PDB file of N, CA, C and O in Angstrom:
ATOM      1  N   ALA A   1       0.713  -1.367  -0.060  1.00 75.00           N
ATOM      2  CA  ALA A   1       0.194  -0.019   0.009  1.00 75.00           C
ATOM      3  C   ALA A   1       0.868   1.278  -0.095  1.00 75.00           C
ATOM      4  O   ALA A   1       0.378   2.335  -0.575  1.00 75.00           O
ATOM      5  N   PHE A   2       1.829   1.292   0.681  1.00 79.00           N
ATOM      6  CA  PHE A   2       3.507   2.898   0.954  1.00 79.00           C
ATOM      7  C   PHE A   2       3.728   2.616  -0.513  1.00 79.00           C
ATOM      8  O   PHE A   2       3.642   3.902  -0.737  1.00 79.00           O
ATOM      9  N   LEU A   3       3.834   1.882  -1.302  1.00 80.00           N
ATOM     10  CA  LEU A   3       4.367   2.018  -2.786  1.00 80.00           C
ATOM     11  C   LEU A   3       3.721   2.606  -3.634  1.00 80.00           C
ATOM     12  O   LEU A   3       3.123   4.042  -4.373  1.00 80.00           O
ATOM     13  N   GLU A   4       2.312   1.938  -3.492  1.00 80.00           N
ATOM     14  CA  GLU A   4       1.338   2.717  -4.575  1.00 80.00           C
ATOM     15  C   GLU A   4       0.990   4.395  -4.104  1.00 80.00           C
ATOM     16  O   GLU A   4       0.636   4.915  -4.674  1.00 80.00           O
ATOM     17  N   ALA A   5       0.465   4.366  -2.711  1.00 81.00           N
ATOM     18  CA  ALA A   5       0.394   5.242  -2.275  1.00 81.00           C
ATOM     19  C   ALA A   5       0.982   6.584  -2.256  1.00 81.00           C
ATOM     20  O   ALA A   5       1.077   7.369  -3.242  1.00 81.00           O
ATOM     21  N   GLU A   6       2.689   6.015  -2.672  1.00 82.00           N
ATOM     22  CA  GLU A   6       3.567   7.238  -2.770  1.00 82.00           C
ATOM     23  C   GLU A   6       3.671   7.969  -4.616  1.00 82.00           C
ATOM     24  O   GLU A   6       4.480   8.470  -4.536  1.00 82.00           O
ATOM     25  N   THR A   7       3.335   6.599  -5.193  1.00 83.00           N
ATOM     26  CA  THR A   7       3.517   6.352  -6.658  1.00 83.00           C
ATOM     27  C   THR A   7       2.470   8.018  -6.927  1.00 83.00           C
ATOM     28  O   THR A   7       2.535   8.438  -8.226  1.00 83.00           O
ATOM     29  N   LEU A   8       1.130   7.824  -6.230  1.00 80.00           N
ATOM     30  CA  LEU A   8       0.332   8.132  -6.483  1.00 80.00           C
ATOM     31  C   LEU A   8       0.002   9.578  -6.030  1.00 80.00           C
ATOM     32  O   LEU A   8      -0.115  10.570  -6.862  1.00 80.00           O
ATOM     33  N   ARG A   9       0.965  10.236  -4.784  1.00 78.00           N
ATOM     34  CA  ARG A   9       1.777  11.784  -4.338  1.00 78.00           C
ATOM     35  C   ARG A   9       2.286  11.714  -5.333  1.00 78.00           C
ATOM     36  O   ARG A   9       2.340  13.181  -5.264  1.00 78.00           O
ATOM     37  N   LEU A  10       3.454  11.467  -6.016  1.00 82.00           N
ATOM     38  CA  LEU A  10       4.206  11.873  -6.810  1.00 82.00           C
ATOM     39  C   LEU A  10       3.610  12.047  -8.367  1.00 82.00           C
ATOM     40  O   LEU A  10       3.972  13.067  -8.555  1.00 82.00           O
ATOM     41  N   LYS A  11       2.251  11.446  -8.677  1.00 82.00           N
ATOM     42  CA  LYS A  11       1.597  12.296  -9.600  1.00 82.00           C
ATOM     43  C   LYS A  11       0.949  13.238  -9.127  1.00 82.00           C
ATOM     44  O   LYS A  11      -0.007  13.761 -10.092  1.00 82.00           O
ATOM     45  N   GLY A  12       0.299  13.371  -8.154  1.00 79.00           N
ATOM     46  CA  GLY A  12       0.192  15.231  -7.660  1.00 79.00           C
ATOM     47  C   GLY A  12      -1.561  14.785  -7.499  1.00 79.00           C
ATOM     48  O   GLY A  12      -2.290  15.231  -7.436  1.00 79.00           O
ATOM     49  N   ARG A  13      -1.581  13.275  -7.238  1.00 81.00           N
ATOM     50  CA  ARG A  13      -3.461  12.606  -6.828  1.00 81.00           C
ATOM     51  C   ARG A  13      -3.040  13.284  -5.613  1.00 81.00           C
ATOM     52  O   ARG A  13      -2.725  12.911  -4.496  1.00 81.00           O
ATOM     53  N   ARG A  14      -4.800  13.127  -4.897  1.00 84.00           N
ATOM     54  CA  ARG A  14      -5.140  14.068  -3.977  1.00 84.00           C
ATOM     55  C   ARG A  14      -6.248  13.121  -3.226  1.00 84.00           C
ATOM     56  O   ARG A  14      -6.839  12.871  -4.176  1.00 84.00           O
ATOM     57  N   VAL A  15      -6.603  13.020  -1.628  1.00 87.00           N
ATOM     58  CA  VAL A  15      -7.254  12.266  -1.221  1.00 87.00           C
ATOM     59  C   VAL A  15      -8.191  13.241  -0.739  1.00 87.00           C
ATOM     60  O   VAL A  15      -7.416  13.893   0.102  1.00 87.00           O
ATOM     61  N   SER A  16      -9.234  12.954  -0.388  1.00 88.00           N
ATOM     62  CA  SER A  16     -10.078  13.595   0.401  1.00 88.00           C
ATOM     63  C   SER A  16     -11.233  12.552   1.847  1.00 88.00           C
ATOM     64  O   SER A  16     -10.777  11.454   1.026  1.00 88.00           O
ATOM     65  N   LEU A  17     -11.344  13.341   2.509  1.00 90.00           N
ATOM     66  CA  LEU A  17     -11.948  12.399   3.716  1.00 90.00           C
ATOM     67  C   LEU A  17     -13.261  11.192   3.104  1.00 90.00           C
ATOM     68  O   LEU A  17     -13.524  10.544   3.611  1.00 90.00           O
ATOM     69  N   ARG A  18     -13.787  12.062   2.383  1.00 92.00           N
ATOM     70  CA  ARG A  18     -15.155  11.375   1.704  1.00 92.00           C
ATOM     71  C   ARG A  18     -14.720  10.166   0.525  1.00 92.00           C
ATOM     72  O   ARG A  18     -15.486   9.091   0.716  1.00 92.00           O
ATOM     73  N   GLN A  19     -13.583  10.559   0.271  1.00 91.00           N
ATOM     74  CA  GLN A  19     -12.963   9.368  -0.634  1.00 91.00           C
ATOM     75  C   GLN A  19     -12.467   8.212   0.262  1.00 91.00           C
ATOM     76  O   GLN A  19     -12.869   6.934   0.109  1.00 91.00           O
ATOM     77  N   MET A  20     -11.593   8.503   1.716  1.00 91.00           N
ATOM     78  CA  MET A  20     -11.654   7.687   2.473  1.00 91.00           C
ATOM     79  C   MET A  20     -12.731   7.178   3.172  1.00 91.00           C
ATOM     80  O   MET A  20     -12.562   5.412   3.552  1.00 91.00           O
ATOM     81  N   LYS A  21     -13.902   7.446   3.313  1.00 92.00           N
ATOM     82  CA  LYS A  21     -14.613   6.892   3.778  1.00 92.00           C
ATOM     83  C   LYS A  21     -16.052   5.803   2.628  1.00 92.00           C
ATOM     84  O   LYS A  21     -16.151   5.055   3.186  1.00 92.00           O
ATOM     85  N   TYR A  22     -15.957   5.951   1.656  1.00 95.00           N
ATOM     86  CA  TYR A  22     -16.835   5.869   0.746  1.00 95.00           C
ATOM     87  C   TYR A  22     -16.398   4.815  -0.186  1.00 95.00           C
ATOM     88  O   TYR A  22     -17.049   3.572  -0.788  1.00 95.00           O
ATOM     89  N   ARG A  23     -14.746   5.509  -0.720  1.00 95.00           N
ATOM     90  CA  ARG A  23     -14.467   4.600  -2.085  1.00 95.00           C
ATOM     91  C   ARG A  23     -14.454   2.714  -1.582  1.00 95.00           C
ATOM     92  O   ARG A  23     -14.630   2.158  -2.129  1.00 95.00           O
ATOM     93  N   PRO A  24     -13.694   2.406  -0.346  1.00 96.00           N
ATOM     94  CA  PRO A  24     -14.101   1.088   0.193  1.00 96.00           C
ATOM     95  C   PRO A  24     -15.255   0.529   0.495  1.00 96.00           C
ATOM     96  O   PRO A  24     -15.502  -0.383   0.458  1.00 96.00           O
ATOM     97  N   LEU A  25     -16.174   1.439   0.985  1.00 95.00           N
ATOM     98  CA  LEU A  25     -17.466   0.882   0.821  1.00 95.00           C
ATOM     99  C   LEU A  25     -18.478   0.480  -0.429  1.00 95.00           C
ATOM    100  O   LEU A  25     -18.868  -0.651  -0.873  1.00 95.00           O
ATOM    101  N   VAL A  26     -17.715   1.181  -1.453  1.00 95.00           N
ATOM    102  CA  VAL A  26     -18.730   0.954  -2.373  1.00 95.00           C
ATOM    103  C   VAL A  26     -17.852  -0.307  -3.341  1.00 95.00           C
ATOM    104  O   VAL A  26     -18.509  -0.792  -3.896  1.00 95.00           O
ATOM    105  N   LEU A  27     -16.184   0.050  -2.817  1.00 94.00           N
ATOM    106  CA  LEU A  27     -15.099  -1.122  -3.456  1.00 94.00           C
ATOM    107  C   LEU A  27     -16.033  -2.645  -2.650  1.00 94.00           C
ATOM    108  O   LEU A  27     -16.249  -3.933  -3.646  1.00 94.00           O
ATOM    109  N   PHE A  28     -16.285  -2.845  -1.889  1.00 94.00           N
ATOM    110  CA  PHE A  28     -17.145  -3.848  -0.924  1.00 94.00           C
ATOM    111  C   PHE A  28     -18.576  -4.453  -1.338  1.00 94.00           C
ATOM    112  O   PHE A  28     -18.737  -5.550  -2.222  1.00 94.00           O
ATOM    113  N   PHE A  29     -19.287  -3.581  -1.648  1.00 92.00           N
ATOM    114  CA  PHE A  29     -20.719  -3.504  -2.806  1.00 92.00           C
ATOM    115  C   PHE A  29     -20.760  -3.670  -3.715  1.00 92.00           C
ATOM    116  O   PHE A  29     -20.850  -5.009  -3.998  1.00 92.00           O
ATOM    117  N   ARG A  30     -19.341  -3.405  -4.310  1.00 94.00           N
ATOM    118  CA  ARG A  30     -19.223  -3.597  -6.127  1.00 94.00           C
ATOM    119  C   ARG A  30     -18.532  -5.408  -5.974  1.00 94.00           C
ATOM    120  O   ARG A  30     -18.988  -6.378  -6.957  1.00 94.00           O
ATOM    121  N   LEU A  31     -17.667  -5.344  -5.208  1.00 92.00           N
ATOM    122  CA  LEU A  31     -17.118  -7.389  -5.450  1.00 92.00           C
ATOM    123  C   LEU A  31     -18.013  -8.080  -4.974  1.00 92.00           C
ATOM    124  O   LEU A  31     -18.288  -8.965  -5.720  1.00 92.00           O
ATOM    125  N   ALA A  32     -19.157  -7.624  -3.922  1.00 90.00           N
ATOM    126  CA  ALA A  32     -19.574  -8.370  -3.219  1.00 90.00           C
ATOM    127  C   ALA A  32     -20.603  -8.988  -3.753  1.00 90.00           C
ATOM    128  O   ALA A  32     -21.453  -9.828  -4.022  1.00 90.00           O
ATOM    129  N   PHE A  33     -22.099  -7.757  -4.234  1.00 90.00           N
ATOM    130  CA  PHE A  33     -23.390  -8.171  -5.569  1.00 90.00           C
ATOM    131  C   PHE A  33     -22.938  -8.181  -6.432  1.00 90.00           C
ATOM    132  O   PHE A  33     -23.321  -8.506  -7.665  1.00 90.00           O
ATOM    133  N   ILE A  34     -22.172  -6.347  -6.930  1.00 90.00           N
ATOM    134  CA  ILE A  34     -22.019  -6.812  -8.088  1.00 90.00           C
ATOM    135  C   ILE A  34     -20.912  -8.065  -9.258  1.00 90.00           C
ATOM    136  O   ILE A  34     -21.789  -8.229 -10.119  1.00 90.00           O
ATOM    137  N   LYS A  35     -20.199  -7.713  -8.610  1.00 90.00           N
ATOM    138  CA  LYS A  35     -19.549  -8.954  -9.006  1.00 90.00           C
ATOM    139  C   LYS A  35     -19.754 -10.783  -8.596  1.00 90.00           C
ATOM    140  O   LYS A  35     -19.312 -11.287  -8.923  1.00 90.00           O
ATOM    141  N   ALA A  36     -20.817 -10.591  -7.523  1.00 89.00           N
ATOM    142  CA  ALA A  36     -21.285 -11.705  -7.689  1.00 89.00           C
ATOM    143  C   ALA A  36     -20.448 -12.691  -6.424  1.00 89.00           C
ATOM    144  O   ALA A  36     -20.383 -14.214  -6.489  1.00 89.00           O
ATOM    145  N   ALA A  37     -19.229 -11.677  -5.293  1.00 86.00           N
ATOM    146  CA  ALA A  37     -18.668 -12.662  -4.775  1.00 86.00           C
ATOM    147  C   ALA A  37     -18.931 -13.621  -3.391  1.00 86.00           C
ATOM    148  O   ALA A  37     -18.522 -14.708  -3.121  1.00 86.00           O
ATOM    149  N   VAL A  38     -20.689 -13.076  -3.541  1.00 85.00           N
ATOM    150  CA  VAL A  38     -21.354 -13.534  -2.427  1.00 85.00           C
ATOM    151  C   VAL A  38     -22.065 -15.140  -2.655  1.00 85.00           C
ATOM    152  O   VAL A  38     -22.221 -15.697  -1.724  1.00 85.00           O
ATOM    153  N   LEU A  39     -21.756 -15.095  -4.289  1.00 90.00           N
ATOM    154  CA  LEU A  39     -22.048 -17.008  -4.190  1.00 90.00           C
ATOM    155  C   LEU A  39     -21.132 -17.562  -4.392  1.00 90.00           C
ATOM    156  O   LEU A  39     -20.951 -19.256  -4.347  1.00 90.00           O
ATOM    157  N   ASP A  40     -19.675 -17.011  -3.883  1.00 88.00           N
ATOM    158  CA  ASP A  40     -18.671 -18.344  -3.631  1.00 88.00           C
ATOM    159  C   ASP A  40     -18.257 -18.341  -2.401  1.00 88.00           C
ATOM    160  O   ASP A  40     -17.282 -18.906  -1.856  1.00 88.00           O
ATOM    161  N   GLY A  41     -19.315 -18.169  -1.373  1.00 91.00           N
ATOM    162  CA  GLY A  41     -19.488 -18.613  -0.105  1.00 91.00           C
ATOM    163  C   GLY A  41     -18.725 -17.779   0.383  1.00 91.00           C
ATOM    164  O   GLY A  41     -18.737 -16.062   0.959  1.00 91.00           O
ATOM    165  N   ILE A  42     -17.869 -18.051   1.761  1.00 91.00           N
ATOM    166  CA  ILE A  42     -17.409 -16.834   2.969  1.00 91.00           C
ATOM    167  C   ILE A  42     -16.405 -16.396   2.290  1.00 91.00           C
ATOM    168  O   ILE A  42     -15.923 -15.296   2.606  1.00 91.00           O
ATOM    169  N   GLU A  43     -15.688 -17.388   1.427  1.00 92.00           N
ATOM    170  CA  GLU A  43     -14.765 -17.357   0.890  1.00 92.00           C
ATOM    171  C   GLU A  43     -14.816 -15.381   0.087  1.00 92.00           C
ATOM    172  O   GLU A  43     -14.014 -14.547   0.079  1.00 92.00           O
ATOM    173  N   GLY A  44     -15.814 -15.380  -0.867  1.00 90.00           N
ATOM    174  CA  GLY A  44     -16.139 -14.251  -1.645  1.00 90.00           C
ATOM    175  C   GLY A  44     -16.402 -13.438  -0.779  1.00 90.00           C
ATOM    176  O   GLY A  44     -15.639 -11.993  -0.925  1.00 90.00           O
ATOM    177  N   VAL A  45     -16.832 -13.045   0.411  1.00 91.00           N
ATOM    178  CA  VAL A  45     -17.005 -12.195   1.225  1.00 91.00           C
ATOM    179  C   VAL A  45     -16.295 -11.951   1.820  1.00 91.00           C
ATOM    180  O   VAL A  45     -15.569 -10.178   1.644  1.00 91.00           O
ATOM    181  N   ILE A  46     -15.565 -12.820   2.524  1.00 93.00           N
ATOM    182  CA  ILE A  46     -13.966 -12.608   2.770  1.00 93.00           C
ATOM    183  C   ILE A  46     -12.857 -11.732   1.575  1.00 93.00           C
ATOM    184  O   ILE A  46     -12.830 -10.509   2.305  1.00 93.00           O
ATOM    185  N   PHE A  47     -12.903 -12.066   0.745  1.00 93.00           N
ATOM    186  CA  PHE A  47     -12.450 -11.631  -0.199  1.00 93.00           C
ATOM    187  C   PHE A  47     -12.305 -10.119  -0.211  1.00 93.00           C
ATOM    188  O   PHE A  47     -12.038  -8.791  -0.064  1.00 93.00           O
ATOM    189  N   SER A  48     -14.112  -9.819  -0.511  1.00 93.00           N
ATOM    190  CA  SER A  48     -14.453  -8.130  -0.746  1.00 93.00           C
ATOM    191  C   SER A  48     -14.120  -7.538   0.354  1.00 93.00           C
ATOM    192  O   SER A  48     -13.902  -6.157   0.524  1.00 93.00           O
ATOM    193  N   ILE A  49     -14.298  -8.005   1.472  1.00 95.00           N
ATOM    194  CA  ILE A  49     -13.859  -7.122   2.595  1.00 95.00           C
ATOM    195  C   ILE A  49     -12.677  -6.753   2.882  1.00 95.00           C
ATOM    196  O   ILE A  49     -12.224  -5.943   3.831  1.00 95.00           O
ATOM    197  N   PHE A  50     -11.560  -8.121   2.663  1.00 96.00           N
ATOM    198  CA  PHE A  50     -10.037  -7.496   2.829  1.00 96.00           C
ATOM    199  C   PHE A  50      -9.672  -6.644   1.607  1.00 96.00           C
ATOM    200  O   PHE A  50      -8.859  -5.626   1.941  1.00 96.00           O
ATOM    201  N   SER A  51     -10.491  -6.732   0.625  1.00 95.00           N
ATOM    202  CA  SER A  51     -10.394  -5.811  -0.216  1.00 95.00           C
ATOM    203  C   SER A  51     -10.407  -4.226  -0.205  1.00 95.00           C
ATOM    204  O   SER A  51     -10.151  -3.493  -0.375  1.00 95.00           O
ATOM    205  N   ALA A  52     -11.452  -4.053   0.339  1.00 96.00           N
ATOM    206  CA  ALA A  52     -12.196  -3.091   0.703  1.00 96.00           C
ATOM    207  C   ALA A  52     -11.083  -2.675   1.598  1.00 96.00           C
ATOM    208  O   ALA A  52     -10.773  -1.072   1.887  1.00 96.00           O
ATOM    209  N   TYR A  53     -10.615  -3.197   2.719  1.00 96.00           N
ATOM    210  CA  TYR A  53      -9.447  -2.494   3.969  1.00 96.00           C
ATOM    211  C   TYR A  53      -8.503  -2.327   2.615  1.00 96.00           C
ATOM    212  O   TYR A  53      -8.276  -1.419   3.626  1.00 96.00           O
ATOM    213  N   TYR A  54      -8.143  -2.997   1.906  1.00 95.00           N
ATOM    214  CA  TYR A  54      -7.022  -2.515   1.841  1.00 95.00           C
ATOM    215  C   TYR A  54      -7.071  -1.237   0.615  1.00 95.00           C
ATOM    216  O   TYR A  54      -6.389  -0.046   0.852  1.00 95.00           O
ATOM    217  N   GLU A  55      -8.078  -1.201  -0.243  1.00 94.00           N
ATOM    218  CA  GLU A  55      -8.209   0.233  -0.082  1.00 94.00           C
ATOM    219  C   GLU A  55      -8.358   1.572   0.815  1.00 94.00           C
ATOM    220  O   GLU A  55      -7.798   2.626   0.404  1.00 94.00           O
ATOM    221  N   PHE A  56      -9.217   1.149   1.734  1.00 95.00           N
ATOM    222  CA  PHE A  56      -8.946   1.916   2.918  1.00 95.00           C
ATOM    223  C   PHE A  56      -7.645   2.193   3.131  1.00 95.00           C
ATOM    224  O   PHE A  56      -7.648   3.696   3.629  1.00 95.00           O
ATOM    225  N   ILE A  57      -6.444   1.218   3.400  1.00 94.00           N
ATOM    226  CA  ILE A  57      -5.342   1.676   4.021  1.00 94.00           C
ATOM    227  C   ILE A  57      -4.597   2.462   2.593  1.00 94.00           C
ATOM    228  O   ILE A  57      -3.911   3.211   3.467  1.00 94.00           O
ATOM    229  N   ARG A  58      -4.489   2.124   2.072  1.00 92.00           N
ATOM    230  CA  ARG A  58      -4.056   2.662   0.751  1.00 92.00           C
ATOM    231  C   ARG A  58      -4.313   4.248   0.840  1.00 92.00           C
ATOM    232  O   ARG A  58      -3.500   4.975   0.491  1.00 92.00           O
ATOM    233  N   LEU A  59      -5.685   4.899   0.763  1.00 92.00           N
ATOM    234  CA  LEU A  59      -6.077   5.937   0.820  1.00 92.00           C
ATOM    235  C   LEU A  59      -5.702   6.537   1.959  1.00 92.00           C
ATOM    236  O   LEU A  59      -4.958   7.634   1.934  1.00 92.00           O
ATOM    237  N   ALA A  60      -5.160   6.103   3.341  1.00 92.00           N
ATOM    238  CA  ALA A  60      -4.771   6.451   4.673  1.00 92.00           C
ATOM    239  C   ALA A  60      -3.469   6.603   4.439  1.00 92.00           C
ATOM    240  O   ALA A  60      -3.581   7.506   5.411  1.00 92.00           O
ATOM    241  N   LYS A  61      -2.848   6.062   3.592  1.00 91.00           N
ATOM    242  CA  LYS A  61      -1.746   5.875   3.645  1.00 91.00           C
ATOM    243  C   LYS A  61      -1.240   7.214   2.809  1.00 91.00           C
ATOM    244  O   LYS A  61      -0.444   8.409   2.570  1.00 91.00           O
ATOM    245  N   GLN A  62      -2.070   7.188   1.707  1.00 90.00           N
ATOM    246  CA  GLN A  62      -1.644   8.602   0.570  1.00 90.00           C
ATOM    247  C   GLN A  62      -2.143   9.973   1.474  1.00 90.00           C
ATOM    248  O   GLN A  62      -1.529  10.806   1.451  1.00 90.00           O
ATOM    249  N   TRP A  63      -3.263   9.787   2.016  1.00 91.00           N
ATOM    250  CA  TRP A  63      -3.357  11.310   2.659  1.00 91.00           C
ATOM    251  C   TRP A  63      -2.341  11.642   3.936  1.00 91.00           C
ATOM    252  O   TRP A  63      -1.977  12.152   3.864  1.00 91.00           O
ATOM    253  N   GLU A  64      -1.958  10.425   4.765  1.00 90.00           N
ATOM    254  CA  GLU A  64      -0.619  10.420   5.849  1.00 90.00           C
ATOM    255  C   GLU A  64       0.486  11.339   4.859  1.00 90.00           C
ATOM    256  O   GLU A  64       1.179  12.162   5.158  1.00 90.00           O
ATOM    257  N   LEU A  65       0.768  10.485   4.006  1.00 88.00           N
ATOM    258  CA  LEU A  65       2.270  11.402   2.893  1.00 88.00           C
ATOM    259  C   LEU A  65       1.448  13.004   2.323  1.00 88.00           C
ATOM    260  O   LEU A  65       2.381  13.943   2.331  1.00 88.00           O
ATOM    261  N   ASN A  66      -0.090  12.919   2.083  1.00 85.00           N
ATOM    262  CA  ASN A  66      -0.085  14.229   1.595  1.00 85.00           C
ATOM    263  C   ASN A  66       0.335  15.293   2.731  1.00 85.00           C
ATOM    264  O   ASN A  66       0.877  16.126   2.487  1.00 85.00           O
ATOM    265  N   LEU A  67      -0.254  14.435   3.894  1.00 87.00           N
ATOM    266  CA  LEU A  67       0.314  15.493   4.915  1.00 87.00           C
ATOM    267  C   LEU A  67       0.978  16.078   5.393  1.00 87.00           C
ATOM    268  O   LEU A  67       2.049  17.453   5.558  1.00 87.00           O
ATOM    269  N   LYS A  68       2.184  15.006   5.366  1.00 86.00           N
ATOM    270  CA  LYS A  68       4.066  15.226   5.746  1.00 86.00           C
ATOM    271  C   LYS A  68       4.191  16.556   4.597  1.00 86.00           C
ATOM    272  O   LYS A  68       5.053  17.256   5.173  1.00 86.00           O
ATOM    273  N   ASN A  69       3.245  16.291   3.654  1.00 82.00           N
ATOM    274  CA  ASN A  69       4.477  17.107   2.521  1.00 82.00           C
ATOM    275  C   ASN A  69       3.682  18.490   2.201  1.00 82.00           C
ATOM    276  O   ASN A  69       4.036  19.026   1.254  1.00 82.00           O
ATOM    277  N   GLY A  70       2.134  18.449   3.113  1.00 76.00           N
ATOM    278  CA  GLY A  70       1.523  19.465   2.775  1.00 76.00           C
ATOM    279  C   GLY A  70       1.049  19.935   1.447  1.00 76.00           C
ATOM    280  O   GLY A  70       0.136  20.304   1.087  1.00 76.00           O
ATOM    281  N   ALA A  71       0.260  19.145   0.831  1.00 59.00           N
ATOM    282  CA  ALA A  71      -0.360  18.730  -0.342  1.00 59.00           C
ATOM    283  C   ALA A  71      -1.800  18.779   0.061  1.00 59.00           C
ATOM    284  O   ALA A  71      -3.013  19.703  -0.624  1.00 59.00           O
ATOM    285  N   ASN A  72      -2.441  18.433   1.215  1.00 56.00           N
ATOM    286  CA  ASN A  72      -4.147  18.050   1.409  1.00 56.00           C
ATOM    287  C   ASN A  72      -4.167  19.437   2.089  1.00 56.00           C
ATOM    288  O   ASN A  72      -3.051  20.247   3.087  1.00 56.00           O
ATOM    289  N   THR A  73      -5.308  19.793   2.025  1.00 49.00           N
ATOM    290  CA  THR A  73      -6.199  20.736   2.625  1.00 49.00           C
ATOM    291  C   THR A  73      -6.701  20.337   4.433  1.00 49.00           C
ATOM    292  O   THR A  73      -7.385  19.381   4.196  1.00 49.00           O
TER     293      THR A  73
END
């Protein structure tokens, strides 16, 4: 997550608190229900949860890096 966040920071991408709140939720529902991961059973649900968690960690790390460098408001 750190390398991806650092790459996005260097490209000038910014992260808002709204993105940190909603993007993991949207990703979870997209994977679990639209891509039908729930049909894979508990493994699909766990995959959806971990993917959403990873997205949150990536965004939080990018937020932290931007704060250290003064890019976020």
